[in-house]
Coordinates of C-alpha atoms and ligand atoms in Angstrom, one line a residue:
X156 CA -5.8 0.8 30.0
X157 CA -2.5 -0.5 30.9
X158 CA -0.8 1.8 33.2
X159 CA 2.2 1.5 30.5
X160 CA 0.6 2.3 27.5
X161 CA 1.9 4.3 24.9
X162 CA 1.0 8.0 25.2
X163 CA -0.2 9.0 21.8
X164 CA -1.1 12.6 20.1
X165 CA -2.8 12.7 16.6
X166 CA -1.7 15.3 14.1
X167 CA -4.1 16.0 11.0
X168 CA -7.5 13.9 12.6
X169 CA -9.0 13.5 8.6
X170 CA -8.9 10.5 6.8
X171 CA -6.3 8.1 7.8
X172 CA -6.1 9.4 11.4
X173 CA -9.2 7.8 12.1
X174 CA -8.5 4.5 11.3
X175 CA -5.2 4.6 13.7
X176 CA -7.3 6.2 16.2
X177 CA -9.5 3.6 15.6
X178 CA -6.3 1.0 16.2
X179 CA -5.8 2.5 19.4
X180 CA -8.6 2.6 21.1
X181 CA -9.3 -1.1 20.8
X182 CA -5.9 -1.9 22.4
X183 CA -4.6 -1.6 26.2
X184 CA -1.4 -0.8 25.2
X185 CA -2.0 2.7 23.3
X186 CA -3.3 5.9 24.8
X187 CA -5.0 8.5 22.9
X188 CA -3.7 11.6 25.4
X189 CA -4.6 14.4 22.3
X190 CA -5.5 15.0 19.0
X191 CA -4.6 18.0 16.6
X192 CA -6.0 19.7 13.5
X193 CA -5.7 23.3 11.7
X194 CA -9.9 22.9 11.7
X195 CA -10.7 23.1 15.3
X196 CA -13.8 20.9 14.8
X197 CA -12.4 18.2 13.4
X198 CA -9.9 17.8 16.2
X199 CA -12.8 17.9 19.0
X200 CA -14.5 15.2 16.9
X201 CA -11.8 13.0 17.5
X202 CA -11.3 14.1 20.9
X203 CA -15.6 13.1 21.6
X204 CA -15.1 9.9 19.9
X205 CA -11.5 8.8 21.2
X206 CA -10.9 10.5 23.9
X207 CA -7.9 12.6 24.6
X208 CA -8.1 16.9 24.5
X209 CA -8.4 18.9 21.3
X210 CA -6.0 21.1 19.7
X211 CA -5.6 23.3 16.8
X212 CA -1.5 23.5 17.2
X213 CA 0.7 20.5 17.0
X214 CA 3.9 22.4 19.4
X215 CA 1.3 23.6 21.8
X216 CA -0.3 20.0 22.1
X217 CA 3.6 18.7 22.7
X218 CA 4.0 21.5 25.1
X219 CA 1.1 21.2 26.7
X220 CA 0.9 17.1 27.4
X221 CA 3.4 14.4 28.5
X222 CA 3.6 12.1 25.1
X223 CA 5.5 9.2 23.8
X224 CA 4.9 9.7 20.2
X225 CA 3.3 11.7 17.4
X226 CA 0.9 10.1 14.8
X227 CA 1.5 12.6 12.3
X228 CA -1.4 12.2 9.6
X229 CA -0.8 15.2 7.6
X230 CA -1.6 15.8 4.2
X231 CA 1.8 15.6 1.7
X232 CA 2.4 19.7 1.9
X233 CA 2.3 19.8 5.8
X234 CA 5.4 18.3 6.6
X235 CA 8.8 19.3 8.4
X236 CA 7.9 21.5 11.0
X237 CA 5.8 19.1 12.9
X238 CA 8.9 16.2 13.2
X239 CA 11.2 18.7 14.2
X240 CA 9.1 19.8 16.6
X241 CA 9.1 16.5 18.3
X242 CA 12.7 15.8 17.2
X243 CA 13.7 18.6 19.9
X244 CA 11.3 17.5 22.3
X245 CA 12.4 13.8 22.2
X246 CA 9.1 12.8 20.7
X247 CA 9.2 9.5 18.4
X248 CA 7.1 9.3 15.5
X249 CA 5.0 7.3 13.2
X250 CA 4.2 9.4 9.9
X251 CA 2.2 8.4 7.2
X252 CA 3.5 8.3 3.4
X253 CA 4.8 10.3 1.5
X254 CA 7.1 11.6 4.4
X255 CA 7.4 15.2 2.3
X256 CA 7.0 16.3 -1.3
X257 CA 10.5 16.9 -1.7
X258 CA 13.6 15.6 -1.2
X259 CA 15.2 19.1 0.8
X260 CA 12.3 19.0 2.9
X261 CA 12.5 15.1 3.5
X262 CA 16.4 15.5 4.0
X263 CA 16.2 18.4 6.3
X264 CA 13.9 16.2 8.6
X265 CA 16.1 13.1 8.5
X266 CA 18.8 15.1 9.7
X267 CA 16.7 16.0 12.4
X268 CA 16.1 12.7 12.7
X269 CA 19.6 11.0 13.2
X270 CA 20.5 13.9 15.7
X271 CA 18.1 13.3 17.9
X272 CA 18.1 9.6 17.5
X273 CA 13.9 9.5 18.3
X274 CA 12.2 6.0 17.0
X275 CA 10.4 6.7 13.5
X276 CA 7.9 4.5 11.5
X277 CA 6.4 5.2 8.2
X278 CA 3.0 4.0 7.5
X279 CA 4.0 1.8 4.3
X280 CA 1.2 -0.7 5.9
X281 CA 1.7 -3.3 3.1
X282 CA 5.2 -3.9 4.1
X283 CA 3.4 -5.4 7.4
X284 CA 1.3 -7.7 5.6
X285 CA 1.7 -11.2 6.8
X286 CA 1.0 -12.8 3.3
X287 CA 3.5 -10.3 1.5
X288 CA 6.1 -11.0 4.2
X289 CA 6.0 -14.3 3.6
X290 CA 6.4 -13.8 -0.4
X291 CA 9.3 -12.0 -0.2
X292 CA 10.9 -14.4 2.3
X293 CA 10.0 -17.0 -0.4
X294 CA 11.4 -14.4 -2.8
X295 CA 15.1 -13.9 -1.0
X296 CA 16.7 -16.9 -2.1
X297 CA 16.4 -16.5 -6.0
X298 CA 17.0 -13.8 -8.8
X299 CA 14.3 -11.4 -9.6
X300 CA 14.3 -10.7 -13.2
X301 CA 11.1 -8.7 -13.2
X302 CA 8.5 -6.7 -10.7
X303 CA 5.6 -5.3 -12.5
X304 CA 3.4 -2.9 -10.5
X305 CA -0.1 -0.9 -11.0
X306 CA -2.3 1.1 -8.8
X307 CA -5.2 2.0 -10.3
X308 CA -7.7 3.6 -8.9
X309 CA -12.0 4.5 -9.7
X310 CA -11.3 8.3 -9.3
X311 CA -9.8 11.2 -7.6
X312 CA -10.2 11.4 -3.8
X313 CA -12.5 14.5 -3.6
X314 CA -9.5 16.7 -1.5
X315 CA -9.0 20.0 -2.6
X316 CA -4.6 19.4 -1.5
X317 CA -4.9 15.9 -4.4
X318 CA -5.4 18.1 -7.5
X319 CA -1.9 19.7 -7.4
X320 CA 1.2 19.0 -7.7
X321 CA 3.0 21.7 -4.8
X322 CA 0.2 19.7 -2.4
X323 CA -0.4 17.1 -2.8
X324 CA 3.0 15.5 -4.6
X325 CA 1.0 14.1 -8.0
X326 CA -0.3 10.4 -7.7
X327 CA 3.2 8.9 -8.0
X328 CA 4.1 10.6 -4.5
X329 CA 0.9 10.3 -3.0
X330 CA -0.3 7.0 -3.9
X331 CA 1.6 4.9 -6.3
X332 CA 4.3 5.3 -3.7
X333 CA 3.3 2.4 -1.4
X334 CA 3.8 0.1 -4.8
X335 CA 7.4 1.8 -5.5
X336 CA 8.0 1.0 -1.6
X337 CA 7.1 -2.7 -1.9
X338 CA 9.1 -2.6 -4.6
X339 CA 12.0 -1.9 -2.6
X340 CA 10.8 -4.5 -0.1
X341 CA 10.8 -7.4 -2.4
X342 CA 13.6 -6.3 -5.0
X343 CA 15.8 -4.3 -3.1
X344 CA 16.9 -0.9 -4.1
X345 CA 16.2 1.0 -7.2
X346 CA 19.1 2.1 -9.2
X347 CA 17.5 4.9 -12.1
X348 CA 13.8 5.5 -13.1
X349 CA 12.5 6.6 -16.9
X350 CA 8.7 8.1 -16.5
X351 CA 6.1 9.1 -19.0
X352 CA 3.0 10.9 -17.9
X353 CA -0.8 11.9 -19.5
X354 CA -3.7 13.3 -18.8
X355 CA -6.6 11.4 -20.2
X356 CA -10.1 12.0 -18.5
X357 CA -11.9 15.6 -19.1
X358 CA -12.0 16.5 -15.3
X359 CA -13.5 20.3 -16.0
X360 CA -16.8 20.2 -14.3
X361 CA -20.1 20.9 -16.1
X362 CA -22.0 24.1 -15.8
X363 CA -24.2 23.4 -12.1
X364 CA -22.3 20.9 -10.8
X365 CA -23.1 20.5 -7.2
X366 CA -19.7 18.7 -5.8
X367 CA -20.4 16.2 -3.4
X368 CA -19.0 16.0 0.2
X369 CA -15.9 13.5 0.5
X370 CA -15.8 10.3 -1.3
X371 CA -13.8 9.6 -5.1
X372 CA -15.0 12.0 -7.8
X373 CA -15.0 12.0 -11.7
X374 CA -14.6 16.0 -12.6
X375 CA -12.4 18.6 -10.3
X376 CA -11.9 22.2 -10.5
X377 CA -8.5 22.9 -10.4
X378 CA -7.4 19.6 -11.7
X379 CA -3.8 20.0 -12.9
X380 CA -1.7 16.6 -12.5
X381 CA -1.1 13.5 -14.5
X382 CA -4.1 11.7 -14.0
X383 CA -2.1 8.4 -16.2
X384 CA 1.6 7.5 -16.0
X385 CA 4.1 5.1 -16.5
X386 CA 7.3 3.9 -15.3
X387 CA 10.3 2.1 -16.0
X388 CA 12.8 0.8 -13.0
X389 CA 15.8 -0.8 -13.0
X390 CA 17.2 -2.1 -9.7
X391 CA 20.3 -2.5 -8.3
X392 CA 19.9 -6.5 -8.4
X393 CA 19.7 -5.9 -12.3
X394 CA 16.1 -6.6 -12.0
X395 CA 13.8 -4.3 -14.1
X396 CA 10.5 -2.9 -13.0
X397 CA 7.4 -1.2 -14.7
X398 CA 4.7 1.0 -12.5
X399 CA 1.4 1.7 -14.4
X400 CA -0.7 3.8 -12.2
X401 CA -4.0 6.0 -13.4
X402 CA -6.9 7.3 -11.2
X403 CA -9.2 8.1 -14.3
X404 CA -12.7 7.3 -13.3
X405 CA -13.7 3.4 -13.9
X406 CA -15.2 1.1 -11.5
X407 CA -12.5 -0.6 -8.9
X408 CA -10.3 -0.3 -6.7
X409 CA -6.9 -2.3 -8.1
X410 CA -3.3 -2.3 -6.7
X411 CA -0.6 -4.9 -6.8
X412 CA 2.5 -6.8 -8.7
X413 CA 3.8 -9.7 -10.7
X414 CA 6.9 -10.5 -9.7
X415 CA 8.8 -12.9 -12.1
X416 CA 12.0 -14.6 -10.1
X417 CA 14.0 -17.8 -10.7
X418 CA 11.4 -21.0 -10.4
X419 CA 8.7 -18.8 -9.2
X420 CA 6.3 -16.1 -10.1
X421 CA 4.3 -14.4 -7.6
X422 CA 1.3 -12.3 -7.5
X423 CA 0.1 -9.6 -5.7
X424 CA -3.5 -8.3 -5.2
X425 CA -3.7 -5.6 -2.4
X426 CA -2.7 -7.6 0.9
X427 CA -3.0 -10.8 0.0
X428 CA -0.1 -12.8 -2.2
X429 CA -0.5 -15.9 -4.1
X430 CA 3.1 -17.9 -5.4
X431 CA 3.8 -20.9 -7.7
X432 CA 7.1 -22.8 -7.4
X433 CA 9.0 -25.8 -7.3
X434 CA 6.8 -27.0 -4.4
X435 CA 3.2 -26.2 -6.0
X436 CA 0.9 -23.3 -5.5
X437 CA 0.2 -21.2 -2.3
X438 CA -2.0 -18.6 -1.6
X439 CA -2.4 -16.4 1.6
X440 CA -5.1 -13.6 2.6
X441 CA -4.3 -11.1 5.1
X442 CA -7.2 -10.7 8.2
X443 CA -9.2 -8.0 8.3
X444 CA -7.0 -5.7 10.0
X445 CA -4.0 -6.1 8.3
X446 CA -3.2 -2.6 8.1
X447 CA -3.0 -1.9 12.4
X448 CA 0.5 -3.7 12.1
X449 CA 2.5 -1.0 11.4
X450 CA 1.2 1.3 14.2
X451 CA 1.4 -1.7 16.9
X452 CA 5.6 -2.1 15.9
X453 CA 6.1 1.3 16.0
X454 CA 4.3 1.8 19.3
X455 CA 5.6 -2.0 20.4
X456 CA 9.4 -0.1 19.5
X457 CA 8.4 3.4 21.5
X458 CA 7.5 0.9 24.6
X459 CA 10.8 -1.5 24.6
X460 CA 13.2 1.0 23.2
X461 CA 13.4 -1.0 20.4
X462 CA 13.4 -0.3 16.3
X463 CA 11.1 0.0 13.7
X464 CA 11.7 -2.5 10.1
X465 CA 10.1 0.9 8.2
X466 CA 12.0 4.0 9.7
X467 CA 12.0 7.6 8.3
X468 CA 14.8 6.6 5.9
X469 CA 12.6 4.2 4.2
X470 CA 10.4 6.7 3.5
X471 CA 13.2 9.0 2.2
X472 CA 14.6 6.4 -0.2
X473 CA 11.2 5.3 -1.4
X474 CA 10.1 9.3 -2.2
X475 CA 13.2 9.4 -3.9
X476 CA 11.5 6.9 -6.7
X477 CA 8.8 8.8 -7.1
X478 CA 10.4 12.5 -7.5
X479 CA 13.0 10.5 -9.8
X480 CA 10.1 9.7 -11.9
X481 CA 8.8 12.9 -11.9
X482 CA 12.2 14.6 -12.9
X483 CA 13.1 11.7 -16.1
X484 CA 9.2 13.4 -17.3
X485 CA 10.9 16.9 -17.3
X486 CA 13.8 15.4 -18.7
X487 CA 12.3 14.3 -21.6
X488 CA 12.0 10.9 -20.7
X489 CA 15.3 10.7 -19.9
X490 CA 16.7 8.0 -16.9
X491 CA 17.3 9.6 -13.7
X492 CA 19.7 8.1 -11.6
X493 CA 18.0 7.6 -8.0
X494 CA 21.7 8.5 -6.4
X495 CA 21.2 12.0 -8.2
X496 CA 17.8 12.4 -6.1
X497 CA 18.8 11.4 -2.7
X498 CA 20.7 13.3 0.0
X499 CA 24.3 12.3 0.8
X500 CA 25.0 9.4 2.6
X501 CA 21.6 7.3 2.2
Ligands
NAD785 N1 -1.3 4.4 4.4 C1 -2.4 4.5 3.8 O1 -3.0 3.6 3.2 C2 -3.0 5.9 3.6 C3 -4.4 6.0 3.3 C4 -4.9 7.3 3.2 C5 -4.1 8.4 3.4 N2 -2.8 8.2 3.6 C6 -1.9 9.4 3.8 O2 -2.2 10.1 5.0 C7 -2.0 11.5 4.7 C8 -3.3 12.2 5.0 O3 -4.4 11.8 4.2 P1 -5.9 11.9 4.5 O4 -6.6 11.2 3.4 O5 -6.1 11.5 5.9 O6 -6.0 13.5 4.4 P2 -7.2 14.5 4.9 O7 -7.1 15.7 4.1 O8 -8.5 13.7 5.0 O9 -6.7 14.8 6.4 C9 -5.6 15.5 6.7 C10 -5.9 16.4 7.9 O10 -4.7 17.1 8.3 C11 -5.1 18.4 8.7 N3 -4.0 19.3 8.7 C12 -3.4 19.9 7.6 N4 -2.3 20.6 8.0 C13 -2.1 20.4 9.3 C14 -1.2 20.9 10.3 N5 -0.2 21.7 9.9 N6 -1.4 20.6 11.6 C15 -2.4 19.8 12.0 N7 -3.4 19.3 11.1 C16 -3.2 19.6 9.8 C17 -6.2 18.8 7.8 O11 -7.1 19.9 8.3 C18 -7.0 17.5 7.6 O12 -8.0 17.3 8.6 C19 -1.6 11.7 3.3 O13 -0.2 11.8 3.2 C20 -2.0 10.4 2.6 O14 -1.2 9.9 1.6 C21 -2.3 7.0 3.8

């Protein structure tokens, strides 16, 4: 371990918090000094398997240990007290999307935030893919007239916090928001949002079901969000944009964009980007471990005083796409004006 490394704490150690845990171990540069969860256990799993001390309270873990930076790995509803926490202690963070569920809780943080002036990441991890980086570089120079966008998914990630809307945030917030993120990325800023939403799959379990542990699953109880819905962007460039996003049960895993732009159109499947433009056609995979990226500049930031390209702004702007989408639904359909959404002065 380099004697400089990056003194970590995990917060929420399901899911996601594994694979950054993961991340860290394997480098010199990051130190796994503690990980957190409300379920004691799964806390000391991670502590066995990565090292570090268990805890079942995110402030008494900051209390209690000399740390850099949070990894904050919290499901959607379990935001706000946790950054401000480590606002007042000086604490940086990296947090994973959606940074809240709505935008007074998302504000109320970024206030927090600016006055403290800690270093902030936000785990939109495709922003950090080399062959995506390279599209919208390639993408810079010319108009974008259109940036079409789909996340489907095989079926509903079997956690309890996804089936509802106070939660989890609905599939736009949750999930679909890492496509109305690289949207921003390779567009620019989105100006107003019209959404339409359905719910097409039966997801009432049968008499006897036995539900299974973990995994994607075809029937819920307590299903009650869109499990279909639709958007329609238009950006600030004057570019328009469409997101399609469903998790009704099929068989794959698909999320990306077409991006039509002056002398080029560019597609996007997962990581990997693939172009055709004056100069021919070029396509680009990302390694295997494409998604570490954002964790290594956020900690690379935390160890040089340095900045993050994803800061907790980003994730406030690119939330605000998602509840606008949300709200033009109520509306009626109606277009909501992303200004309308967002707090003053972002
Ligand atoms: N960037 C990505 O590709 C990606 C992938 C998966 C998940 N995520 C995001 O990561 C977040 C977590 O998702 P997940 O699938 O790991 O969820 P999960 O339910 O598997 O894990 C969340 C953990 O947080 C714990 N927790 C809840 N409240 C807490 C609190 N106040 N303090 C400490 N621990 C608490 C839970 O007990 C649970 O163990 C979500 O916002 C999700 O959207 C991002």
């Amino acid at each position: 371990m380099d004697e400089m490394a990056v003194r970590l704490g995990f917060v929420g150690t399901g899911g996601i918090a594994n694979r950054h845990l993961g991340c860290a171990q394997k480098r010199d540069d990051m130190e796994v000094v503690a990980s957190c969860d409300v379920i004691m256990e799964r806390a000391q799993e991670a502590a066995n398997k990565y090292g570090g001390k268990a805890y079942d309270d995110a402030v008494a873990m900051m209390d209690n240990e000399e740390l850099d930076a949070l990894v904050i790995c919290t499901p959607p509803f379990a935001h706000g007290d946790i950054e401000e926490a480590a606002c007042e202690r000086d604490i940086h963070f990296f947090v994973e999307k959606p940074v809240a569920i709505s935008m007074e809780l998302a504000g109320r943080v970024l206030k927090a935030v600016r006055d403290s002036g800690v270093i902030t990441q936000v785990g939109y991890m495709f922003r950090k893919s080399a062959p995506i980086i390279a599209a919208q570089k390639m993408l810079s120079t010319r108009a974008i007239a259109m940036v079409q966008a789909h996340y489907y998914m095989p079926g509903l990630p079997n956690k309890g916090w996804w089936t509802k809307m106070e939660l989890g945030g609905g599939q736009l917030v949750e999930q679909a928001t890492h496509m109305l993120d690289l949207g921003r990325f390779l567009a620019g800023d989105v100006k107003s949002v019209m959404g339409k939403t359905s719910t097409v799959h039966d997801w009432v379990p049968p008499a006897g079901y036995e539900e299974p542990e973990g995994g994607l699953v075809s029937v819920k109880e307590g299903f009650e969000i869109p499990d279909t819905t639709a958007l329609i962007l238009e950006y600030e460039s004057g570019a328009m944009g469409t997101l399609s996003c469903s998790l009704v049960p099929q068989v794959k895993w698909d999320n990306g964009f077409k991006v039509v732009a002056e002398g080029a159109l560019v597609t996007i499947d997962g990581a990997n980007a693939n172009w055709t433009n004056e100069d021919g056609e070029v396509t680009e995979e990302a390694p295997s471990d494409w998604y570490d990226a954002v964790l290594v500049e956020f900690t690379d930031a935390v160890a040089s005083g340095g900045t993050t390209t994803i800061p907790y702004e980003e994730g406030v702007k690119s939330l605000a796409i998602s509840l606008a989408g949300y709200e033009s639904v109520k509306r009626g359909n109606a277009p909501v004006e992303i200004a309308e959404i967002l707090p003053v002065g972002l």
